[in-house]
Amino acid sequence: MKEELTFNAEKAKAYETNARISIPTYDVLFAMIQSYFRSQLDGEMQSVLVVGAGGGNEIAAWGPSNPTWTLTGVDISEEMLGMTSAKIDQHGLEQRVKLILGTIDDVPQSEAKFDAAS
């Protein structure tokens, strides 16, 4: 039986805090992945898929310092994507980020080609 995972605003905020408590290197992981992506990606425009975009931490970490990247974030939680939207606005990334409520299966086939994914 598949259990439905839902987040309300309180759970979404707690997830953000608890991830950093549970994984002391949480933010450093984003820098490491970004470094790897940069070493592997070449060309003018690169598209990156973020599965489980959650609170938008990858998008906030990678978007500002990689102006040629477009990012697509997918998450099953509307509340978590709300947190992502706030970070997109905060960093002025509206033109380069697309958010999809759902799973990877909800990414339109016509847009399902990415240069990297996390």
GROMACS .gro file of N, CA and C in nm:
model
  354
    1MET      N    1   0.084  -0.118   0.000
    1MET     CA    2   0.000   0.000   0.000
    1MET      C    3   0.089   0.124   0.000
    2LYS      N    4   0.060   0.214  -0.088
    2LYS     CA    5   0.138   0.337  -0.100
    2LYS      C    6   0.083   0.441  -0.002
    3GLU      N    7   0.172   0.491   0.084
    3GLU     CA    8   0.131   0.593   0.181
    3GLU      C    9   0.144   0.731   0.117
    4GLU      N   10   0.042   0.812   0.132
    4GLU     CA   11   0.044   0.948   0.079
    4GLU      C   12   0.127   1.036   0.171
    5LEU      N   13   0.225   1.104   0.115
    5LEU     CA   14   0.309   1.196   0.191
    5LEU      C   15   0.259   1.337   0.169
    6THR      N   16   0.215   1.401   0.276
    6THR     CA   17   0.167   1.538   0.263
    6THR      C   18   0.244   1.627   0.359
    7PHE      N   19   0.259   1.751   0.320
    7PHE     CA   20   0.325   1.851   0.402
    7PHE      C   21   0.229   1.968   0.419
    8ASN      N   22   0.218   2.015   0.542
    8ASN     CA   23   0.153   2.143   0.561
    8ASN      C   24   0.265   2.244   0.581
    9ALA      N   25   0.232   2.370   0.596
    9ALA     CA   26   0.335   2.474   0.607
    9ALA      C   27   0.428   2.448   0.725
   10GLU      N   28   0.374   2.401   0.834
   10GLU     CA   29   0.455   2.374   0.954
   10GLU      C   30   0.554   2.259   0.929
   11LYS      N   31   0.507   2.152   0.867
   11LYS     CA   32   0.595   2.040   0.836
   11LYS      C   33   0.701   2.079   0.735
   12ALA      N   34   0.664   2.162   0.639
   12ALA     CA   35   0.759   2.206   0.538
   12ALA      C   36   0.872   2.285   0.602
   13LYS      N   37   0.839   2.375   0.693
   13LYS     CA   38   0.941   2.454   0.761
   13LYS      C   39   1.029   2.364   0.849
   14ALA      N   40   0.967   2.268   0.919
   14ALA     CA   41   1.043   2.176   1.004
   14ALA      C   42   1.137   2.090   0.920
   15TYR      N   43   1.095   2.051   0.801
   15TYR     CA   44   1.180   1.970   0.713
   15TYR      C   45   1.308   2.045   0.681
   16GLU      N   46   1.295   2.172   0.651
   16GLU     CA   47   1.411   2.257   0.618
   16GLU      C   48   1.509   2.260   0.735
   17THR      N   49   1.459   2.279   0.855
   17THR     CA   50   1.544   2.285   0.974
   17THR      C   51   1.604   2.150   1.005
   18ASN      N   52   1.522   2.046   1.004
   18ASN     CA   53   1.569   1.913   1.042
   18ASN      C   54   1.670   1.855   0.946
   19ALA      N   55   1.662   1.889   0.819
   19ALA     CA   56   1.761   1.839   0.722
   19ALA      C   57   1.900   1.887   0.761
   20ARG      N   58   1.910   2.012   0.802
   20ARG     CA   59   2.041   2.067   0.840
   20ARG      C   60   2.090   2.011   0.973
   21ILE      N   61   1.999   1.976   1.062
   21ILE     CA   62   2.038   1.915   1.190
   21ILE      C   63   2.083   1.771   1.167
   22SER      N   64   2.008   1.698   1.085
   22SER     CA   65   2.036   1.555   1.062
   22SER      C   66   2.159   1.533   0.975
   23ILE      N   67   2.186   1.626   0.883
   23ILE     CA   68   2.298   1.611   0.790
   23ILE      C   69   2.386   1.735   0.805
   24PRO      N   70   2.488   1.727   0.890
   24PRO     CA   71   2.572   1.845   0.917
   24PRO      C   72   2.636   1.905   0.791
   25THR      N   73   2.657   1.827   0.688
   25THR     CA   74   2.721   1.876   0.566
   25THR      C   75   2.618   1.910   0.457
   26TYR      N   76   2.494   1.929   0.496
   26TYR     CA   77   2.383   1.949   0.402
   26TYR      C   78   2.415   2.056   0.297
   27ASP      N   79   2.451   2.174   0.339
   27ASP     CA   80   2.477   2.283   0.244
   27ASP      C   81   2.605   2.261   0.165
   28VAL      N   82   2.703   2.196   0.225
   28VAL     CA   83   2.828   2.166   0.155
   28VAL      C   84   2.804   2.068   0.040
   29LEU      N   85   2.708   1.980   0.058
   29LEU     CA   86   2.674   1.885  -0.050
   29LEU      C   87   2.633   1.958  -0.177
   30PHE      N   88   2.558   2.067  -0.163
   30PHE     CA   89   2.516   2.143  -0.281
   30PHE      C   90   2.636   2.203  -0.353
   31ALA      N   91   2.732   2.251  -0.277
   31ALA     CA   92   2.854   2.307  -0.338
   31ALA      C   93   2.934   2.198  -0.409
   32MET      N   94   2.940   2.080  -0.350
   32MET     CA   95   3.012   1.969  -0.412
   32MET      C   96   2.944   1.926  -0.541
   33ILE      N   97   2.814   1.913  -0.539
   33ILE     CA   98   2.740   1.872  -0.659
   33ILE      C   99   2.754   1.979  -0.767
   34GLN      N  100   2.743   2.106  -0.728
   34GLN     CA  101   2.760   2.214  -0.825
   34GLN      C  102   2.898   2.206  -0.890
   35SER      N  103   2.999   2.180  -0.812
   35SER     CA  104   3.135   2.168  -0.864
   35SER      C  105   3.145   2.054  -0.966
   36TYR      N  106   3.083   1.943  -0.933
   36TYR     CA  107   3.082   1.829  -1.026
   36TYR      C  108   3.008   1.864  -1.154
   37PHE      N  109   2.888   1.922  -1.140
   37PHE     CA  110   2.811   1.961  -1.258
   37PHE      C  111   2.892   2.055  -1.347
   38ARG      N  112   2.956   2.153  -1.286
   38ARG     CA  113   3.034   2.249  -1.365
   38ARG      C  114   3.147   2.180  -1.440
   39SER      N  115   3.207   2.079  -1.379
   39SER     CA  116   3.318   2.009  -1.446
   39SER      C  117   3.269   1.922  -1.562
   40GLN      N  118   3.143   1.882  -1.559
   40GLN     CA  119   3.089   1.792  -1.660
   40GLN      C  120   3.010   1.863  -1.769
   41LEU      N  121   2.955   1.978  -1.737
   41LEU     CA  122   2.869   2.049  -1.831
   41LEU      C  123   2.951   2.151  -1.909
   42ASP      N  124   2.930   2.154  -2.037
   42ASP     CA  125   2.994   2.256  -2.118
   42ASP      C  126   2.891   2.314  -2.213
   43GLY      N  127   2.920   2.425  -2.270
   43GLY     CA  128   2.825   2.488  -2.361
   43GLY      C  129   2.762   2.610  -2.298
   44GLU      N  130   2.682   2.678  -2.377
   44GLU     CA  131   2.621   2.802  -2.333
   44GLU      C  132   2.507   2.780  -2.232
   45MET      N  133   2.406   2.706  -2.273
   45MET     CA  134   2.290   2.684  -2.186
   45MET      C  135   2.288   2.539  -2.139
   46GLN      N  136   2.262   2.522  -2.013
   46GLN     CA  137   2.252   2.388  -1.956
   46GLN      C  138   2.121   2.378  -1.879
   47SER      N  139   2.054   2.265  -1.891
   47SER     CA  140   1.929   2.244  -1.820
   47SER      C  141   1.951   2.139  -1.711
   48VAL      N  142   1.905   2.172  -1.591
   48VAL     CA  143   1.924   2.086  -1.476
   48VAL      C  144   1.788   2.052  -1.417
   49LEU      N  145   1.765   1.925  -1.393
   49LEU     CA  146   1.642   1.876  -1.329
   49LEU      C  147   1.670   1.852  -1.182
   50VAL      N  148   1.585   1.907  -1.096
   50VAL     CA  149   1.597   1.886  -0.952
   50VAL      C  150   1.473   1.808  -0.908
   51VAL      N  151   1.491   1.678  -0.884
   51VAL     CA  152   1.381   1.592  -0.841
   51VAL      C  153   1.373   1.600  -0.689
   52GLY      N  154   1.255   1.626  -0.636
   52GLY     CA  155   1.242   1.649  -0.492
   52GLY      C  156   1.293   1.788  -0.460
   53ALA      N  157   1.248   1.885  -0.538
   53ALA     CA  158   1.298   2.023  -0.524
   53ALA      C  159   1.269   2.081  -0.386
   54GLY      N  160   1.173   2.021  -0.316
   54GLY     CA  161   1.147   2.055  -0.177
   54GLY      C  162   1.147   2.202  -0.146
   55GLY      N  163   1.230   2.243  -0.055
   55GLY     CA  164   1.235   2.382  -0.013
   55GLY      C  165   1.316   2.472  -0.104
   56GLY      N  166   1.366   2.421  -0.214
   56GLY     CA  167   1.436   2.504  -0.312
   56GLY      C  168   1.583   2.529  -0.282
   57ASN      N  169   1.642   2.448  -0.196
   57ASN     CA  170   1.780   2.474  -0.157
   57ASN      C  171   1.880   2.456  -0.272
   58GLU      N  172   1.862   2.354  -0.354
   58GLU     CA  173   1.951   2.337  -0.469
   58GLU      C  174   1.935   2.455  -0.565
   59ILE      N  175   1.813   2.491  -0.592
   59ILE     CA  176   1.786   2.600  -0.685
   59ILE      C  177   1.846   2.731  -0.633
   60ALA      N  178   1.831   2.757  -0.504
   60ALA     CA  179   1.887   2.878  -0.445
   60ALA      C  180   2.040   2.874  -0.442
   61ALA      N  181   2.097   2.754  -0.428
   61ALA     CA  182   2.243   2.741  -0.423
   61ALA      C  183   2.305   2.751  -0.562
   62TRP      N  184   2.239   2.696  -0.663
   62TRP     CA  185   2.299   2.687  -0.796
   62TRP      C  186   2.256   2.799  -0.890
   63GLY      N  187   2.135   2.847  -0.878
   63GLY     CA  188   2.083   2.945  -0.973
   63GLY      C  189   2.162   3.074  -0.983
   64PRO      N  190   2.186   3.142  -0.872
   64PRO     CA  191   2.253   3.272  -0.880
   64PRO      C  192   2.394   3.267  -0.940
   65SER      N  193   2.469   3.163  -0.913
   65SER     CA  194   2.609   3.158  -0.959
   65SER      C  195   2.627   3.085  -1.092
   66ASN      N  196   2.518   3.042  -1.152
   66ASN     CA  197   2.523   2.972  -1.282
   66ASN      C  198   2.419   3.032  -1.375
   67PRO      N  199   2.445   3.152  -1.425
   67PRO     CA  200   2.344   3.225  -1.501
   67PRO      C  201   2.305   3.161  -1.634
   68THR      N  202   2.381   3.062  -1.682
   68THR     CA  203   2.344   2.996  -1.807
   68THR      C  204   2.263   2.869  -1.784
   69TRP      N  205   2.241   2.835  -1.659
   69TRP     CA  206   2.162   2.715  -1.629
   69TRP      C  207   2.014   2.750  -1.622
   70THR      N  208   1.931   2.662  -1.678
   70THR     CA  209   1.787   2.666  -1.651
   70THR      C  210   1.760   2.548  -1.559
   71LEU      N  211   1.669   2.567  -1.466
   71LEU     CA  212   1.642   2.464  -1.367
   71LEU      C  213   1.493   2.429  -1.368
   72THR      N  214   1.466   2.300  -1.360
   72THR     CA  215   1.328   2.251  -1.347
   72THR      C  216   1.321   2.175  -1.217
   73GLY      N  217   1.233   2.219  -1.128
   73GLY     CA  218   1.216   2.153  -0.999
   73GLY      C  219   1.085   2.077  -0.996
   74VAL      N  220   1.091   1.954  -0.946
   74VAL     CA  221   0.973   1.869  -0.935
   74VAL      C  222   0.958   1.827  -0.789
   75ASP      N  223   0.837   1.839  -0.737
   75ASP     CA  224   0.811   1.794  -0.599
   75ASP      C  225   0.664   1.759  -0.586
   76ILE      N  226   0.636   1.666  -0.495
   76ILE     CA  227   0.498   1.622  -0.474
   76ILE      C  228   0.421   1.711  -0.377
   77SER      N  229   0.491   1.802  -0.311
   77SER     CA  230   0.428   1.883  -0.208
   77SER      C  231   0.411   2.028  -0.254
   78GLU      N  232   0.287   2.072  -0.257
   78GLU     CA  233   0.258   2.210  -0.294
   78GLU      C  234   0.319   2.307  -0.193
   79GLU      N  235   0.316   2.270  -0.064
   79GLU     CA  236   0.372   2.356   0.039
   79GLU      C  237   0.523   2.370   0.024
   80MET      N  238   0.591   2.261  -0.009
   80MET     CA  239   0.736   2.267  -0.028
   80MET      C  240   0.768   2.351  -0.152
   81LEU      N  241   0.691   2.336  -0.258
   81LEU     CA  242   0.714   2.417  -0.378
   81LEU      C  243   0.686   2.565  -0.350
   82GLY      N  244   0.600   2.592  -0.254
   82GLY     CA  245   0.577   2.731  -0.213
   82GLY      C  246   0.705   2.790  -0.153
   83MET      N  247   0.776   2.711  -0.076
   83MET     CA  248   0.904   2.756  -0.022
   83MET      C  249   1.004   2.779  -0.136
   84THR      N  250   1.002   2.689  -0.233
   84THR     CA  251   1.091   2.703  -0.349
   84THR      C  252   1.059   2.831  -0.425
   85SER      N  253   0.932   2.859  -0.446
   85SER     CA  254   0.891   2.981  -0.517
   85SER      C  255   0.942   3.106  -0.447
   86ALA      N  256   0.936   3.106  -0.315
   86ALA     CA  257   0.985   3.223  -0.239
   86ALA      C  258   1.135   3.242  -0.262
   87LYS      N  259   1.211   3.133  -0.267
   87LYS     CA  260   1.355   3.143  -0.291
   87LYS      C  261   1.385   3.186  -0.435
   88ILE      N  262   1.303   3.140  -0.528
   88ILE     CA  263   1.319   3.182  -0.667
   88ILE      C  264   1.301   3.333  -0.677
   89ASP      N  265   1.197   3.386  -0.613
   89ASP     CA  266   1.171   3.530  -0.613
   89ASP      C  267   1.285   3.605  -0.543
   90GLN      N  268   1.329   3.552  -0.430
   90GLN     CA  269   1.435   3.617  -0.352
   90GLN      C  270   1.563   3.632  -0.435
   91HIS      N  271   1.593   3.534  -0.518
   91HIS     CA  272   1.717   3.535  -0.595
   91HIS      C  273   1.698   3.584  -0.740
   92GLY      N  274   1.577   3.625  -0.775
   92GLY     CA  275   1.551   3.678  -0.909
   92GLY      C  276   1.570   3.575  -1.019
   93LEU      N  277   1.524   3.454  -0.994
   93LEU     CA  278   1.545   3.343  -1.088
   93LEU      C  279   1.419   3.308  -1.168
   94GLU      N  280   1.319   3.391  -1.164
   94GLU     CA  281   1.190   3.359  -1.225
   94GLU      C  282   1.200   3.321  -1.371
   95GLN      N  283   1.291   3.380  -1.445
   95GLN     CA  284   1.303   3.355  -1.589
   95GLN      C  285   1.373   3.223  -1.621
   96ARG      N  286   1.442   3.164  -1.522
   96ARG     CA  287   1.523   3.044  -1.551
   96ARG      C  288   1.478   2.919  -1.475
   97VAL      N  289   1.369   2.929  -1.400
   97VAL     CA  290   1.325   2.814  -1.320
   97VAL      C  291   1.180   2.782  -1.350
   98LYS      N  292   1.154   2.654  -1.368
   98LYS     CA  293   1.018   2.604  -1.385
   98LYS      C  294   0.991   2.504  -1.273
   99LEU      N  295   0.875   2.512  -1.211
   99LEU     CA  296   0.838   2.419  -1.106
   99LEU      C  297   0.721   2.333  -1.152
  100ILE      N  298   0.728   2.206  -1.116
  100ILE     CA  299   0.623   2.110  -1.152
  100ILE      C  300   0.577   2.040  -1.024
  101LEU      N  301   0.448   2.049  -0.997
  101LEU     CA  302   0.388   1.979  -0.884
  101LEU      C  303   0.360   1.836  -0.929
  102GLY      N  304   0.426   1.741  -0.866
  102GLY     CA  305   0.405   1.601  -0.900
  102GLY      C  306   0.535   1.523  -0.889
  103THR      N  307   0.541   1.417  -0.969
  103THR     CA  308   0.660   1.332  -0.970
  103THR      C  309   0.732   1.349  -1.104
  104ILE      N  310   0.841   1.280  -1.119
  104ILE     CA  311   0.916   1.287  -1.244
  104ILE      C  312   0.829   1.245  -1.363
  105ASP      N  313   0.730   1.161  -1.338
  105ASP     CA  314   0.638   1.120  -1.444
  105ASP      C  315   0.551   1.234  -1.495
  106ASP      N  316   0.544   1.344  -1.418
  106ASP     CA  317   0.463   1.459  -1.457
  106ASP      C  318   0.541   1.561  -1.540
  107VAL      N  319   0.670   1.537  -1.561
  107VAL     CA  320   0.748   1.624  -1.649
  107VAL      C  321   0.703   1.595  -1.792
  108PRO      N  322   0.656   1.696  -1.864
  108PRO     CA  323   0.611   1.672  -2.002
  108PRO      C  324   0.722   1.609  -2.087
  109GLN      N  325   0.687   1.509  -2.165
  109GLN     CA  326   0.785   1.440  -2.250
  109GLN      C  327   0.860   1.537  -2.340
  110SER      N  328   0.792   1.640  -2.385
  110SER     CA  329   0.856   1.737  -2.474
  110SER      C  330   0.966   1.817  -2.403
  111GLU      N  331   0.966   1.815  -2.269
  111GLU     CA  332   1.065   1.890  -2.192
  111GLU      C  333   1.157   1.797  -2.112
  112ALA      N  334   1.153   1.669  -2.140
  112ALA     CA  335   1.219   1.571  -2.055
  112ALA      C  336   1.365   1.542  -2.092
  113LYS      N  337   1.432   1.636  -2.155
  113LYS     CA  338   1.574   1.619  -2.185
  113LYS      C  339   1.653   1.719  -2.101
  114PHE      N  340   1.741   1.668  -2.015
  114PHE     CA  341   1.819   1.752  -1.926
  114PHE      C  342   1.965   1.716  -1.936
  115ASP      N  343   2.051   1.815  -1.908
  115ASP     CA  344   2.195   1.792  -1.911
  115ASP      C  345   2.246   1.732  -1.780
  116ALA      N  346   2.172   1.752  -1.672
  116ALA     CA  347   2.210   1.699  -1.541
  116ALA      C  348   2.085   1.687  -1.456
  117ALA      N  349   2.092   1.604  -1.355
  117ALA     CA  350   1.979   1.587  -1.264
  117ALA      C  351   2.029   1.557  -1.124
  118SER      N  352   1.954   1.603  -1.027
  118SER     CA  353   1.984   1.570  -0.888
  118SER      C  354   1.856   1.527  -0.820
   0.00000   0.00000   0.00000
